[in-house]
Each structure stands twice: as C-alpha cells, then as structure tokens.
Tab-separated table of C-alpha atoms in Angstrom:
chain	number	residue	atom	x	y	z
A	1	UNK	CA	29.904	69.184	142.297
A	2	UNK	CA	32.534	71.805	141.429
A	3	UNK	CA	34.343	73.557	144.217
A	4	UNK	CA	33.056	77.040	145.083
A	5	UNK	CA	35.667	79.630	143.993
A	6	UNK	CA	37.418	81.385	146.856
A	7	UNK	CA	37.251	84.740	145.050
A	8	UNK	CA	34.535	86.201	142.860
A	9	UNK	CA	35.326	86.129	139.130
A	10	UNK	CA	33.052	88.678	137.443
A	11	UNK	CA	33.941	87.790	133.858
A	12	UNK	CA	31.738	84.705	133.270
A	13	UNK	CA	28.829	86.223	135.218
A	14	UNK	CA	28.932	89.568	133.386
A	15	UNK	CA	29.357	87.888	129.998
A	16	UNK	CA	26.424	85.543	130.626
A	17	UNK	CA	24.035	88.243	131.810
A	18	UNK	CA	25.002	90.735	129.112
A	19	UNK	CA	24.337	88.115	126.432
A	20	UNK	CA	20.887	87.467	127.950
A	21	UNK	CA	20.077	91.206	127.985
A	22	UNK	CA	21.048	91.525	124.320
A	23	UNK	CA	19.069	88.438	123.303
A	24	UNK	CA	15.971	89.753	125.086
A	25	UNK	CA	16.257	93.141	123.328
A	26	UNK	CA	16.196	95.065	126.599
A	27	UNK	CA	18.340	97.890	125.185
A	28	UNK	CA	16.404	98.371	121.946
A	29	UNK	CA	14.173	101.450	121.763
A	30	UNK	CA	10.741	101.092	120.161
A	31	UNK	CA	10.045	104.085	117.905
A	32	UNK	CA	6.282	103.350	118.025
A	33	UNK	CA	6.082	103.242	121.840
A	34	UNK	CA	3.574	105.449	123.662
A	35	UNK	CA	5.882	105.714	126.684
A	36	UNK	CA	7.595	109.044	127.462
A	37	UNK	CA	10.819	109.201	125.411
A	38	UNK	CA	14.269	109.582	126.973
A	39	UNK	CA	17.313	109.694	124.695
A	40	UNK	CA	21.050	110.191	124.999
A	41	UNK	CA	23.393	110.305	122.020
A	42	UNK	CA	26.708	108.927	123.224
A	43	UNK	CA	29.613	111.375	122.790
A	44	UNK	CA	31.224	109.178	120.132
A	45	UNK	CA	34.747	108.057	121.038
A	46	UNK	CA	37.436	108.705	118.428
A	47	UNK	CA	38.751	105.725	116.487
A	48	UNK	CA	42.294	106.876	117.262
A	49	UNK	CA	42.874	104.043	119.723
A	50	UNK	CA	41.074	102.343	122.590
A	51	UNK	CA	38.968	103.630	125.469
A	52	UNK	CA	40.603	105.005	128.610
A	53	UNK	CA	39.449	105.707	132.177
A	54	UNK	CA	37.792	108.961	131.145
A	55	UNK	CA	35.560	107.091	128.707
A	56	UNK	CA	34.765	104.503	131.399
A	57	UNK	CA	33.659	107.212	133.845
A	58	UNK	CA	31.629	109.173	131.300
A	59	UNK	CA	29.837	106.125	129.922
A	60	UNK	CA	29.125	104.787	133.412
A	61	UNK	CA	27.337	108.048	134.253
A	62	UNK	CA	25.277	107.806	131.059
A	63	UNK	CA	24.456	104.163	131.772
A	64	UNK	CA	23.221	105.098	135.246
A	65	UNK	CA	20.867	107.676	133.731
A	66	UNK	CA	19.431	105.447	131.002
A	67	UNK	CA	18.925	102.449	133.309
A	68	UNK	CA	17.195	104.706	135.837
A	69	UNK	CA	14.839	106.076	133.155
A	70	UNK	CA	14.036	102.538	131.938
A	71	UNK	CA	13.076	101.575	135.486
A	72	UNK	CA	10.962	104.740	135.670
A	73	UNK	CA	8.943	103.540	132.662
A	74	UNK	CA	10.366	105.673	129.840
A	75	UNK	CA	11.113	104.455	126.316
A	76	UNK	CA	14.881	104.871	126.408
A	77	UNK	CA	17.324	105.245	123.534
A	78	UNK	CA	21.028	105.345	124.260
A	79	UNK	CA	22.468	105.871	120.790
A	80	UNK	CA	26.010	104.499	120.351
A	81	UNK	CA	28.559	105.478	117.740
A	82	UNK	CA	32.152	106.289	116.905
A	83	UNK	CA	33.803	109.447	115.571
A	84	UNK	CA	36.101	109.362	112.519
A	85	UNK	CA	38.115	112.178	114.198
A	86	UNK	CA	39.589	113.544	110.973
A	87	UNK	CA	42.886	115.173	111.853
A	88	UNK	CA	43.469	113.018	114.936
A	89	UNK	CA	43.047	109.697	113.120
A	90	UNK	CA	45.036	110.903	110.116
A	91	UNK	CA	47.919	111.804	112.440
A	92	UNK	CA	47.852	108.373	114.101
A	93	UNK	CA	48.014	106.558	110.760
A	94	UNK	CA	50.698	108.951	109.496
A	95	UNK	CA	52.839	108.100	112.527
A	96	UNK	CA	52.303	104.418	111.749
A	97	UNK	CA	53.479	105.012	108.171
A	98	UNK	CA	56.484	107.014	109.366
A	99	UNK	CA	57.562	104.048	111.501
A	100	UNK	CA	57.476	101.994	108.288
A	101	UNK	CA	59.607	104.556	106.455
A	102	UNK	CA	56.731	105.881	104.359
A	103	UNK	CA	54.173	108.707	104.347
A	104	UNK	CA	50.730	109.478	102.951
A	105	UNK	CA	52.135	111.272	99.894
A	106	UNK	CA	54.109	108.163	98.920
A	107	UNK	CA	50.910	106.086	99.199
A	108	UNK	CA	48.654	108.539	97.399
A	109	UNK	CA	45.211	109.674	98.514
A	110	UNK	CA	43.158	106.563	97.662
A	111	UNK	CA	45.618	104.092	99.195
A	112	UNK	CA	45.996	106.252	102.290
A	113	UNK	CA	42.219	106.448	102.796
A	114	UNK	CA	42.035	102.657	102.457
A	115	UNK	CA	44.748	102.364	105.117
A	116	UNK	CA	42.739	104.575	107.485
A	117	UNK	CA	39.611	102.467	106.914
A	118	UNK	CA	41.658	99.403	107.890
A	119	UNK	CA	42.678	101.204	111.084
A	120	UNK	CA	39.044	102.079	111.773
A	121	UNK	CA	37.888	98.467	111.375
A	122	UNK	CA	40.570	97.298	113.792
A	123	UNK	CA	40.099	99.951	116.469
A	124	UNK	CA	36.355	100.408	115.994
A	125	UNK	CA	35.663	96.781	116.837
A	126	UNK	CA	37.848	97.020	119.930
A	127	UNK	CA	36.009	100.145	121.122
A	128	UNK	CA	32.563	98.566	120.747
A	129	UNK	CA	33.831	95.473	122.550
A	130	UNK	CA	35.131	97.609	125.416
A	131	UNK	CA	31.787	99.398	125.766
A	132	UNK	CA	29.967	96.080	125.889
A	133	UNK	CA	32.388	94.689	128.468
A	134	UNK	CA	31.595	97.761	130.582
A	135	UNK	CA	27.954	96.653	130.404
A	136	UNK	CA	26.817	99.726	128.468
A	137	UNK	CA	23.097	99.360	127.731
A	138	UNK	CA	23.232	101.001	124.285
A	139	UNK	CA	20.848	100.215	121.442
A	140	UNK	CA	23.504	98.407	119.397
A	141	UNK	CA	21.155	97.971	116.429
A	142	UNK	CA	21.441	101.725	115.926
A	143	UNK	CA	25.257	101.991	116.214
A	144	UNK	CA	26.671	104.554	113.794
A	145	UNK	CA	30.050	105.764	112.532
A	146	UNK	CA	30.372	109.425	111.555
A	147	UNK	CA	31.618	108.477	108.064
A	148	UNK	CA	28.679	106.124	107.368
A	149	UNK	CA	27.036	106.984	104.057
A	150	UNK	CA	23.810	108.154	105.718
A	151	UNK	CA	25.679	110.580	107.951
A	152	UNK	CA	27.939	111.733	105.101
A	153	UNK	CA	24.822	112.511	103.074
A	154	UNK	CA	23.388	114.458	106.023
A	155	UNK	CA	26.605	116.494	106.313
A	156	UNK	CA	26.447	117.418	102.619
A	157	UNK	CA	22.742	118.265	102.857
A	158	UNK	CA	23.202	120.549	105.874
A	159	UNK	CA	26.244	122.223	104.318
A	160	UNK	CA	24.287	123.108	101.178
A	161	UNK	CA	21.294	124.363	103.192
A	162	UNK	CA	23.447	126.590	105.408
A	163	UNK	CA	25.317	127.889	102.365
A	164	UNK	CA	22.055	128.782	100.633
A	165	UNK	CA	20.877	130.552	103.808
A	166	UNK	CA	24.082	132.612	103.921
A	167	UNK	CA	25.285	130.927	107.106
A	168	UNK	CA	28.276	129.270	105.434
A	169	UNK	CA	30.725	131.348	103.430
A	170	UNK	CA	34.267	131.221	102.083
A	171	UNK	CA	36.679	134.043	102.892
A	172	UNK	CA	40.327	134.995	103.156
A	173	UNK	CA	40.525	135.292	106.908
A	174	UNK	CA	43.011	134.834	109.712
A	175	UNK	CA	42.953	131.212	110.898
A	176	UNK	CA	44.859	128.954	113.267
A	177	UNK	CA	47.366	127.159	111.025
A	178	UNK	CA	49.312	124.047	112.052
A	179	UNK	CA	52.602	124.002	110.102
A	180	UNK	CA	53.121	120.321	110.872
A	181	UNK	CA	49.629	119.021	109.996
A	182	UNK	CA	49.305	121.547	107.139
A	183	UNK	CA	45.724	122.406	108.002
A	184	UNK	CA	43.575	125.122	109.488
A	185	UNK	CA	42.210	124.458	112.980
A	186	UNK	CA	39.099	125.708	114.739
A	187	UNK	CA	39.525	127.683	117.965
A	188	UNK	CA	38.472	124.575	119.920
A	189	UNK	CA	41.301	122.565	118.345
A	190	UNK	CA	43.934	124.927	119.734
A	191	UNK	CA	45.329	124.190	123.197
A	192	UNK	CA	46.919	127.125	124.996
A	193	UNK	CA	50.035	126.362	127.003
A	194	UNK	CA	52.092	128.632	129.235
A	195	UNK	CA	55.450	129.243	127.577
A	196	UNK	CA	58.609	130.980	128.777
A	197	UNK	CA	59.112	133.798	126.327
A	198	UNK	CA	60.347	137.366	126.301
A	199	UNK	CA	59.269	140.933	125.694
A	200	UNK	CA	61.543	142.539	123.112
A	201	UNK	CA	61.633	146.349	123.300
A	202	UNK	CA	62.169	147.799	119.827
A	203	UNK	CA	62.688	151.338	118.533
A	204	UNK	CA	60.722	152.585	115.525
A	205	UNK	CA	61.907	155.916	114.079
A	206	UNK	CA	59.303	158.611	113.322
A	207	UNK	CA	59.755	159.596	109.690
A	208	UNK	CA	59.047	163.324	110.019
A	209	UNK	CA	60.913	164.139	113.241
A	210	UNK	CA	63.607	161.493	113.610
A	211	UNK	CA	62.501	160.704	117.171
A	212	UNK	CA	61.933	157.075	118.178
A	213	UNK	CA	58.993	155.315	119.800
A	214	UNK	CA	59.436	152.208	121.907
A	215	UNK	CA	57.330	149.131	121.136
A	216	UNK	CA	57.349	145.865	123.120
A	217	UNK	CA	56.540	142.566	121.396
A	218	UNK	CA	56.833	138.850	122.130
A	219	UNK	CA	57.324	138.080	118.425
A	220	UNK	CA	59.987	140.323	116.872
A	221	UNK	CA	60.035	138.205	113.695
A	222	UNK	CA	56.540	139.419	112.798
A	223	UNK	CA	57.774	142.987	112.331
A	224	UNK	CA	58.433	141.829	108.758
A	225	UNK	CA	54.653	141.965	108.279
A	226	UNK	CA	53.916	145.179	110.201
A	227	UNK	CA	51.705	147.588	108.270
A	228	UNK	CA	51.070	150.179	111.017
A	229	UNK	CA	51.699	151.142	114.617
A	230	UNK	CA	48.761	152.125	116.820
A	231	UNK	CA	48.278	154.544	119.726
A	232	UNK	CA	45.273	155.337	121.913
A	233	UNK	CA	43.387	158.530	120.930
A	234	UNK	CA	43.471	159.809	124.536
A	235	UNK	CA	47.150	159.128	125.228
A	236	UNK	CA	48.782	162.577	125.599
A	237	UNK	CA	52.257	161.118	125.019
A	238	UNK	CA	51.508	160.444	121.377
A	239	UNK	CA	48.985	163.089	120.307
A	240	UNK	CA	51.652	164.693	118.120
A	241	UNK	CA	52.058	161.413	116.214
A	242	UNK	CA	48.460	161.216	114.978
A	243	UNK	CA	48.683	160.914	111.192
A	244	UNK	CA	52.461	160.481	111.222
A	245	UNK	CA	54.524	157.609	109.803
A	246	UNK	CA	57.330	155.487	111.217
A	247	UNK	CA	60.131	153.559	109.540
A	248	UNK	CA	60.077	149.792	110.004
A	249	UNK	CA	63.331	148.512	111.564
A	250	UNK	CA	65.614	146.420	109.324
A	251	UNK	CA	63.396	146.646	106.230
A	252	UNK	CA	63.088	150.448	106.105
A	253	UNK	CA	59.442	150.352	105.009
A	254	UNK	CA	57.314	153.440	105.816
A	255	UNK	CA	54.101	152.600	107.736
A	256	UNK	CA	51.366	154.818	109.245
A	257	UNK	CA	50.548	155.624	112.861
A	258	UNK	CA	46.862	154.831	113.434
A	259	UNK	CA	44.653	155.863	116.351
A	260	UNK	CA	42.376	153.296	118.007
A	261	UNK	CA	40.759	152.791	121.417
A	262	UNK	CA	41.813	149.138	121.363
A	263	UNK	CA	45.342	150.115	122.458
A	264	UNK	CA	45.760	149.735	126.234
A	265	UNK	CA	46.759	153.000	127.906
A	266	UNK	CA	48.349	151.332	130.915
A	267	UNK	CA	50.096	148.349	129.332
A	268	UNK	CA	53.559	148.312	127.836
A	269	UNK	CA	54.675	151.516	126.164
A	270	UNK	CA	51.261	152.504	124.825
A	271	UNK	CA	52.409	151.942	121.241
A	272	UNK	CA	51.346	148.756	119.482
A	273	UNK	CA	52.874	147.219	116.365
A	274	UNK	CA	50.117	146.055	114.011
A	275	UNK	CA	50.638	142.854	111.995
A	276	UNK	CA	47.254	142.069	110.392
A	277	UNK	CA	48.581	138.953	108.662
A	278	UNK	CA	49.703	137.166	111.840
A	279	UNK	CA	47.707	138.264	114.884
A	280	UNK	CA	43.927	137.954	115.445
A	281	UNK	CA	43.534	141.319	117.170
A	282	UNK	CA	45.785	143.069	114.667
A	283	UNK	CA	43.760	141.478	111.879
A	284	UNK	CA	40.572	143.108	113.193
A	285	UNK	CA	42.404	146.424	113.609
A	286	UNK	CA	43.637	146.120	110.051
A	287	UNK	CA	40.157	145.490	108.689
A	288	UNK	CA	38.828	148.501	110.631
A	289	UNK	CA	41.552	150.818	109.296
A	290	UNK	CA	41.849	149.224	105.826
A	291	UNK	CA	45.485	148.269	106.334
A	292	UNK	CA	47.515	146.113	103.985
A	293	UNK	CA	47.626	142.447	105.053
A	294	UNK	CA	51.081	140.960	104.523
A	295	UNK	CA	51.670	137.251	105.021
A	296	UNK	CA	55.327	136.567	105.835
A	297	UNK	CA	55.249	132.766	106.283
A	298	UNK	CA	54.632	129.878	103.913
A	299	UNK	CA	52.613	126.806	104.884
A	300	UNK	CA	55.643	125.320	106.683
A	301	UNK	CA	56.020	128.511	108.775
A	302	UNK	CA	59.179	129.485	106.916
A	303	UNK	CA	59.683	133.126	105.961
A	304	UNK	CA	58.498	133.775	102.398
A	305	UNK	CA	59.628	136.378	99.860
A	306	UNK	CA	57.861	139.160	101.806
A	307	UNK	CA	60.528	138.706	104.481
A	308	UNK	CA	63.296	140.103	102.292
A	309	UNK	CA	66.741	138.972	103.501
A	310	UNK	CA	65.159	136.508	105.954
A	311	UNK	CA	63.315	134.502	103.281
A	312	UNK	CA	63.716	130.740	103.673
A	313	UNK	CA	64.361	130.790	107.420
A	314	UNK	CA	62.175	128.835	109.830
A	315	UNK	CA	60.142	131.203	112.034
A	316	UNK	CA	62.246	130.459	115.125
A	317	UNK	CA	65.539	130.771	113.245
A	318	UNK	CA	64.222	134.036	111.784
A	319	UNK	CA	63.527	135.298	115.304
A	320	UNK	CA	67.113	134.606	116.399
A	321	UNK	CA	68.563	136.287	113.317
A	322	UNK	CA	66.255	139.306	113.557
A	323	UNK	CA	67.016	139.758	117.267
A	324	UNK	CA	70.756	139.677	116.490
A	325	UNK	CA	70.342	142.186	113.646
A	326	UNK	CA	68.213	144.509	115.807
A	327	UNK	CA	70.829	144.403	118.548
A	328	UNK	CA	73.544	145.200	116.020
A	329	UNK	CA	71.562	148.161	114.651
A	330	UNK	CA	70.727	149.506	118.118
A	331	UNK	CA	66.980	149.095	117.516
A	332	UNK	CA	66.578	146.436	120.235
A	333	UNK	CA	67.114	148.128	123.588
A	334	UNK	CA	65.815	145.644	126.164
A	335	UNK	CA	64.704	142.013	126.594
A	336	UNK	CA	62.503	140.996	129.547
A	337	UNK	CA	61.520	137.445	130.481
A	338	UNK	CA	57.792	136.908	130.040
A	339	UNK	CA	55.406	133.997	130.690
A	340	UNK	CA	52.530	133.929	128.217
A	341	UNK	CA	49.902	131.625	126.733
A	342	UNK	CA	50.717	130.256	123.281
A	343	UNK	CA	48.376	128.196	121.101
A	344	UNK	CA	49.412	124.676	120.063
A	345	UNK	CA	47.826	122.090	117.766
A	346	UNK	CA	45.715	119.769	119.907
A	347	UNK	CA	47.008	116.696	118.062
A	348	UNK	CA	50.712	117.197	117.286
A	349	UNK	CA	51.401	120.021	119.803
A	350	UNK	CA	53.171	122.191	117.222
A	351	UNK	CA	52.912	125.919	117.927
A	352	UNK	CA	50.006	127.259	115.889
A	353	UNK	CA	50.660	130.127	113.472
A	354	UNK	CA	47.888	132.691	112.857
A	355	UNK	CA	47.829	132.975	109.062
A	356	UNK	CA	45.690	134.419	106.300
A	357	UNK	CA	44.023	131.654	104.344
A	358	UNK	CA	41.042	131.000	102.079
A	359	UNK	CA	38.775	128.847	104.247
A	360	UNK	CA	35.113	127.990	104.803
A	361	UNK	CA	33.345	129.415	107.855
A	362	UNK	CA	30.007	129.095	109.643
A	363	UNK	CA	28.470	132.453	110.583
A	364	UNK	CA	27.959	131.897	114.313
A	365	UNK	CA	26.196	135.016	115.627
A	366	UNK	CA	22.639	134.139	114.444
A	367	UNK	CA	23.062	130.511	115.549
A	368	UNK	CA	24.439	131.540	118.939
A	369	UNK	CA	21.514	133.939	119.410
A	370	UNK	CA	19.016	131.080	118.957
A	371	UNK	CA	20.994	128.778	121.252
A	372	UNK	CA	21.197	131.432	123.982
A	373	UNK	CA	17.450	132.023	123.741
A	374	UNK	CA	16.698	128.308	124.173
A	375	UNK	CA	18.428	128.290	127.569
A	376	UNK	CA	17.162	131.669	128.743
A	377	UNK	CA	13.510	130.790	128.093
A	378	UNK	CA	13.814	127.341	129.700
A	379	UNK	CA	13.507	125.114	126.623
A	380	UNK	CA	16.982	123.752	127.369
A	381	UNK	CA	18.168	123.163	130.954
A	382	UNK	CA	21.638	122.611	132.359
A	383	UNK	CA	22.149	120.215	135.259
A	384	UNK	CA	23.697	121.560	137.445
A	385	UNK	CA	22.443	125.001	136.519
A	386	UNK	CA	25.667	126.926	137.198
A	387	UNK	CA	27.065	125.565	133.901
A	388	UNK	CA	24.746	128.048	132.182
A	389	UNK	CA	27.303	130.756	132.962
A	390	UNK	CA	30.044	128.933	131.063
A	391	UNK	CA	27.646	128.404	128.157
A	392	UNK	CA	26.644	132.080	128.078
A	393	UNK	CA	30.270	133.239	128.249
A	394	UNK	CA	31.198	131.014	125.330
A	395	UNK	CA	28.293	131.910	123.044
A	396	UNK	CA	28.301	135.628	123.826
A	397	UNK	CA	31.946	135.871	122.717
A	398	UNK	CA	31.938	133.363	119.886
A	399	UNK	CA	33.708	133.928	116.578
A	400	UNK	CA	32.804	132.511	113.184
A	401	UNK	CA	33.765	128.837	113.039
A	402	UNK	CA	36.393	127.685	110.540
A	403	UNK	CA	35.137	124.310	109.293
A	404	UNK	CA	37.502	123.508	106.407
A	405	UNK	CA	40.543	121.294	106.921
A	406	UNK	CA	43.425	120.543	104.565
A	407	UNK	CA	43.454	116.802	105.280
A	408	UNK	CA	42.543	113.636	103.363
A	409	UNK	CA	40.519	111.702	105.948
A	410	UNK	CA	37.049	113.023	106.664
A	411	UNK	CA	33.993	114.591	105.066
A	412	UNK	CA	34.672	116.508	101.863
A	413	UNK	CA	33.138	119.936	101.342
A	414	UNK	CA	30.576	119.757	98.492
A	415	UNK	CA	32.064	122.718	96.619
A	416	UNK	CA	33.120	122.447	92.974
A	417	UNK	CA	35.171	124.806	90.808
A	418	UNK	CA	35.199	125.356	87.058
A	419	UNK	CA	38.289	126.260	85.036
A	420	UNK	CA	37.649	129.959	85.650
A	421	UNK	CA	37.674	129.419	89.418
A	422	UNK	CA	33.933	129.907	89.916
A	423	UNK	CA	32.582	127.988	92.910
A	424	UNK	CA	29.442	125.839	92.880
A	425	UNK	CA	28.021	124.299	96.050
A	426	UNK	CA	25.712	121.328	95.521
C-alpha cells in the first residue's frame, strides 16, 4: 500500500475528474433538448499570448454560473472560442520578426499571414489547455476561432447586408490614426493617458485693424492646418470681429473669424483656433461652417507639403521648431504648464493622431436606438442594474464606428474596385 501523501496534490485528481467529465459529455449542450436554455458565449481571449489572472477570474465567474444552471435543470451551453485580435496579434508577430532582424514587408503578405497562423496554432493550443486546466466546463465540441471559415463567411454576409441597408458607408472622415501601426483605430482602441503638456498663448493679427487676438493651444504645430478662428456669438469682447479675417502666424495665410456657440465663454481667451483636419471638435465645426480641411501630416505623422517650411519634420520636432519661430517673431507670448488627457494606441502606446482618411464606418445611431430600447423595455437586463447608467451614457453619446484597419491579419472588407475607382460590395 502506497504511503498517504502529507500534502494534497490537486493535479492528478483534477486531471482524472476532468477527463471523466469530458468522456461522459457533461459539458455538451443538446440542441434538441426540451429543457430551458441557458447560454454564455465566452469573451474570447486574444491569441496574443497566454491567459493571465484576469482571464482566470472572469472564466471562474462564468463557470460558477453555468454549473449552477446545470444543477438547476437548464440545458446549458458555454460556448468557447478565441479571438484573432487583428492589430494586437499582428504587432506581437511583428515584434518577433524585428528581433530576428526582419519585418512583415520583407516577408510579403502571404508569408507573413502564414507566420501569424503558426503563432495562432502555438498560442491557441496553450490557451485551450489553460482553460481546461482551470476546469472550465465549456462545450469543447463547439470551440471556434474568429477567423474560422464559417465565421469569416458570416462577417462578409453581415457586412454586405448592412451596406445594402445603408448602415455601412465609406467616407473621408476624421479618424484616430496610429503612426506606428499605420492604421485607423476605433474610439475603443484609444487609451487616454494624462500627459504633462503646455498651453501656448499665440497672437493672431486681425487683417482689417492690425489688432491681435490671443489664442491658447496645446498643439501649436497644428496652426499649419488652421482654416478659421472661432468666437462665441454672445461674447461682447469679439462682436466687432464677426465676419473679419485674421492672419495665420508664420505662414501668413488669411483665414476667417467664424461665430459658433460651441466656443466656451469662460475658458481660455474665448477665441478658438479651428483645425478641421486634426481635431474631432474642430472637424465638426468645419463641416458646419463649410471650412477647408487641410491635412498637415503624412501617415508617419511627419509634416507634409502643406506645412511649408516645416515639411519633413516629425510632429514633435515641428512643435519645437514652430515654438522657437513663434518666440522669435513675438507671436508666442506665454507658455503655461498643463496636464491633459492624450489618446494613445492601445497596442503600441504611440500617441494617436486625429487625421482625415477614407475609411469604412458603421452608422451607429439607429443601432444604438434599438439597443437602448431593449434595455428600457426590459427585454435585456443588467445585473447589477446600476450598470444600465454606464450603458445609457455610452449609447446616447456614441459616434459612428470606424471598422476598417490598414493591417494584413484579420477579416478583409468585401469591397472591390474597378480601374475607374468604382466600388462594388459583394
């Protein structure tokens, strides 16, 4: 008789029992069952690596729920899967290539995609193994990967349907651009971090009178793309400037003074520089007032030809040079330290640049309206209920969703172009 271990070793016990559960089919959901259904689709972990403590906690909570509902007599489906995580996985493999002294462009698209599939096979197996070692009672016969052919076909089908219904469209719009990843990002893929910056107080000269107006900005380099300055219609300090023009510092371009209630009366100087090509709020102002939209950066966030003498400079180098030139010309009169939130790419942490770009979008307002109604009339319930407020806040202030990405790994948009540039979605 073997000696009784002095300490409990869970590994052989857990492995033995889990194998018995799988063999007995305890986790498999019967689609023909008459029992009340209960289903959870697992939030699919990314194939960027292995599971961490957050995954362990989240999946434990789900496992508690599905085991409880099985004991209560429901027909339970806990649907497992993994997410291809387009930009995130591409970045991981690109870093791997960089360590080897190569990059995706040297490999070419097909070879790079094959390399990512190899990564997926390696990490995907490890992730499923980790979930099983946790004892997750998923229906493993139904395990899916978001790039499986069936799911890829579903993505294409839904894209075409939404396009035909007018809910997907392509437009030249201001997007979150990552200069390192060379792709547009959705609002949810931008992480805002508090950054030590500065308010730069600039002087713009009024063309007709020669007087100057003071404008404060955190991004003096974007003055290269200014196409207006704005004042509030009820601000008595600037009533005489309605319809006037000012001269853009350094470049000498003449731009209009516009009047709009968006300008805050009690913030800063009450005069706002408007750069429709590089600020989301300015973009909307520009569309309202039919302003020119000037893009001053290329895809690497270097100043392009629209930046005149600053062309070719990185955006941060351009800022330093422009600040020095403004100081030399007497058009920069004050610099104040300022803490503010700045958007960064959620994968590589590069500062995001708002840029005009031709991208595909989902029209969110009609979809958000339906989703809000489902919660308000009780068809969908939040547990605990106070999370409804977060949901309402998000959907009531939602913007159209940019869904196109300039990356190689992931679903491809089913849009085709002829030699004349005409687009066909099918």
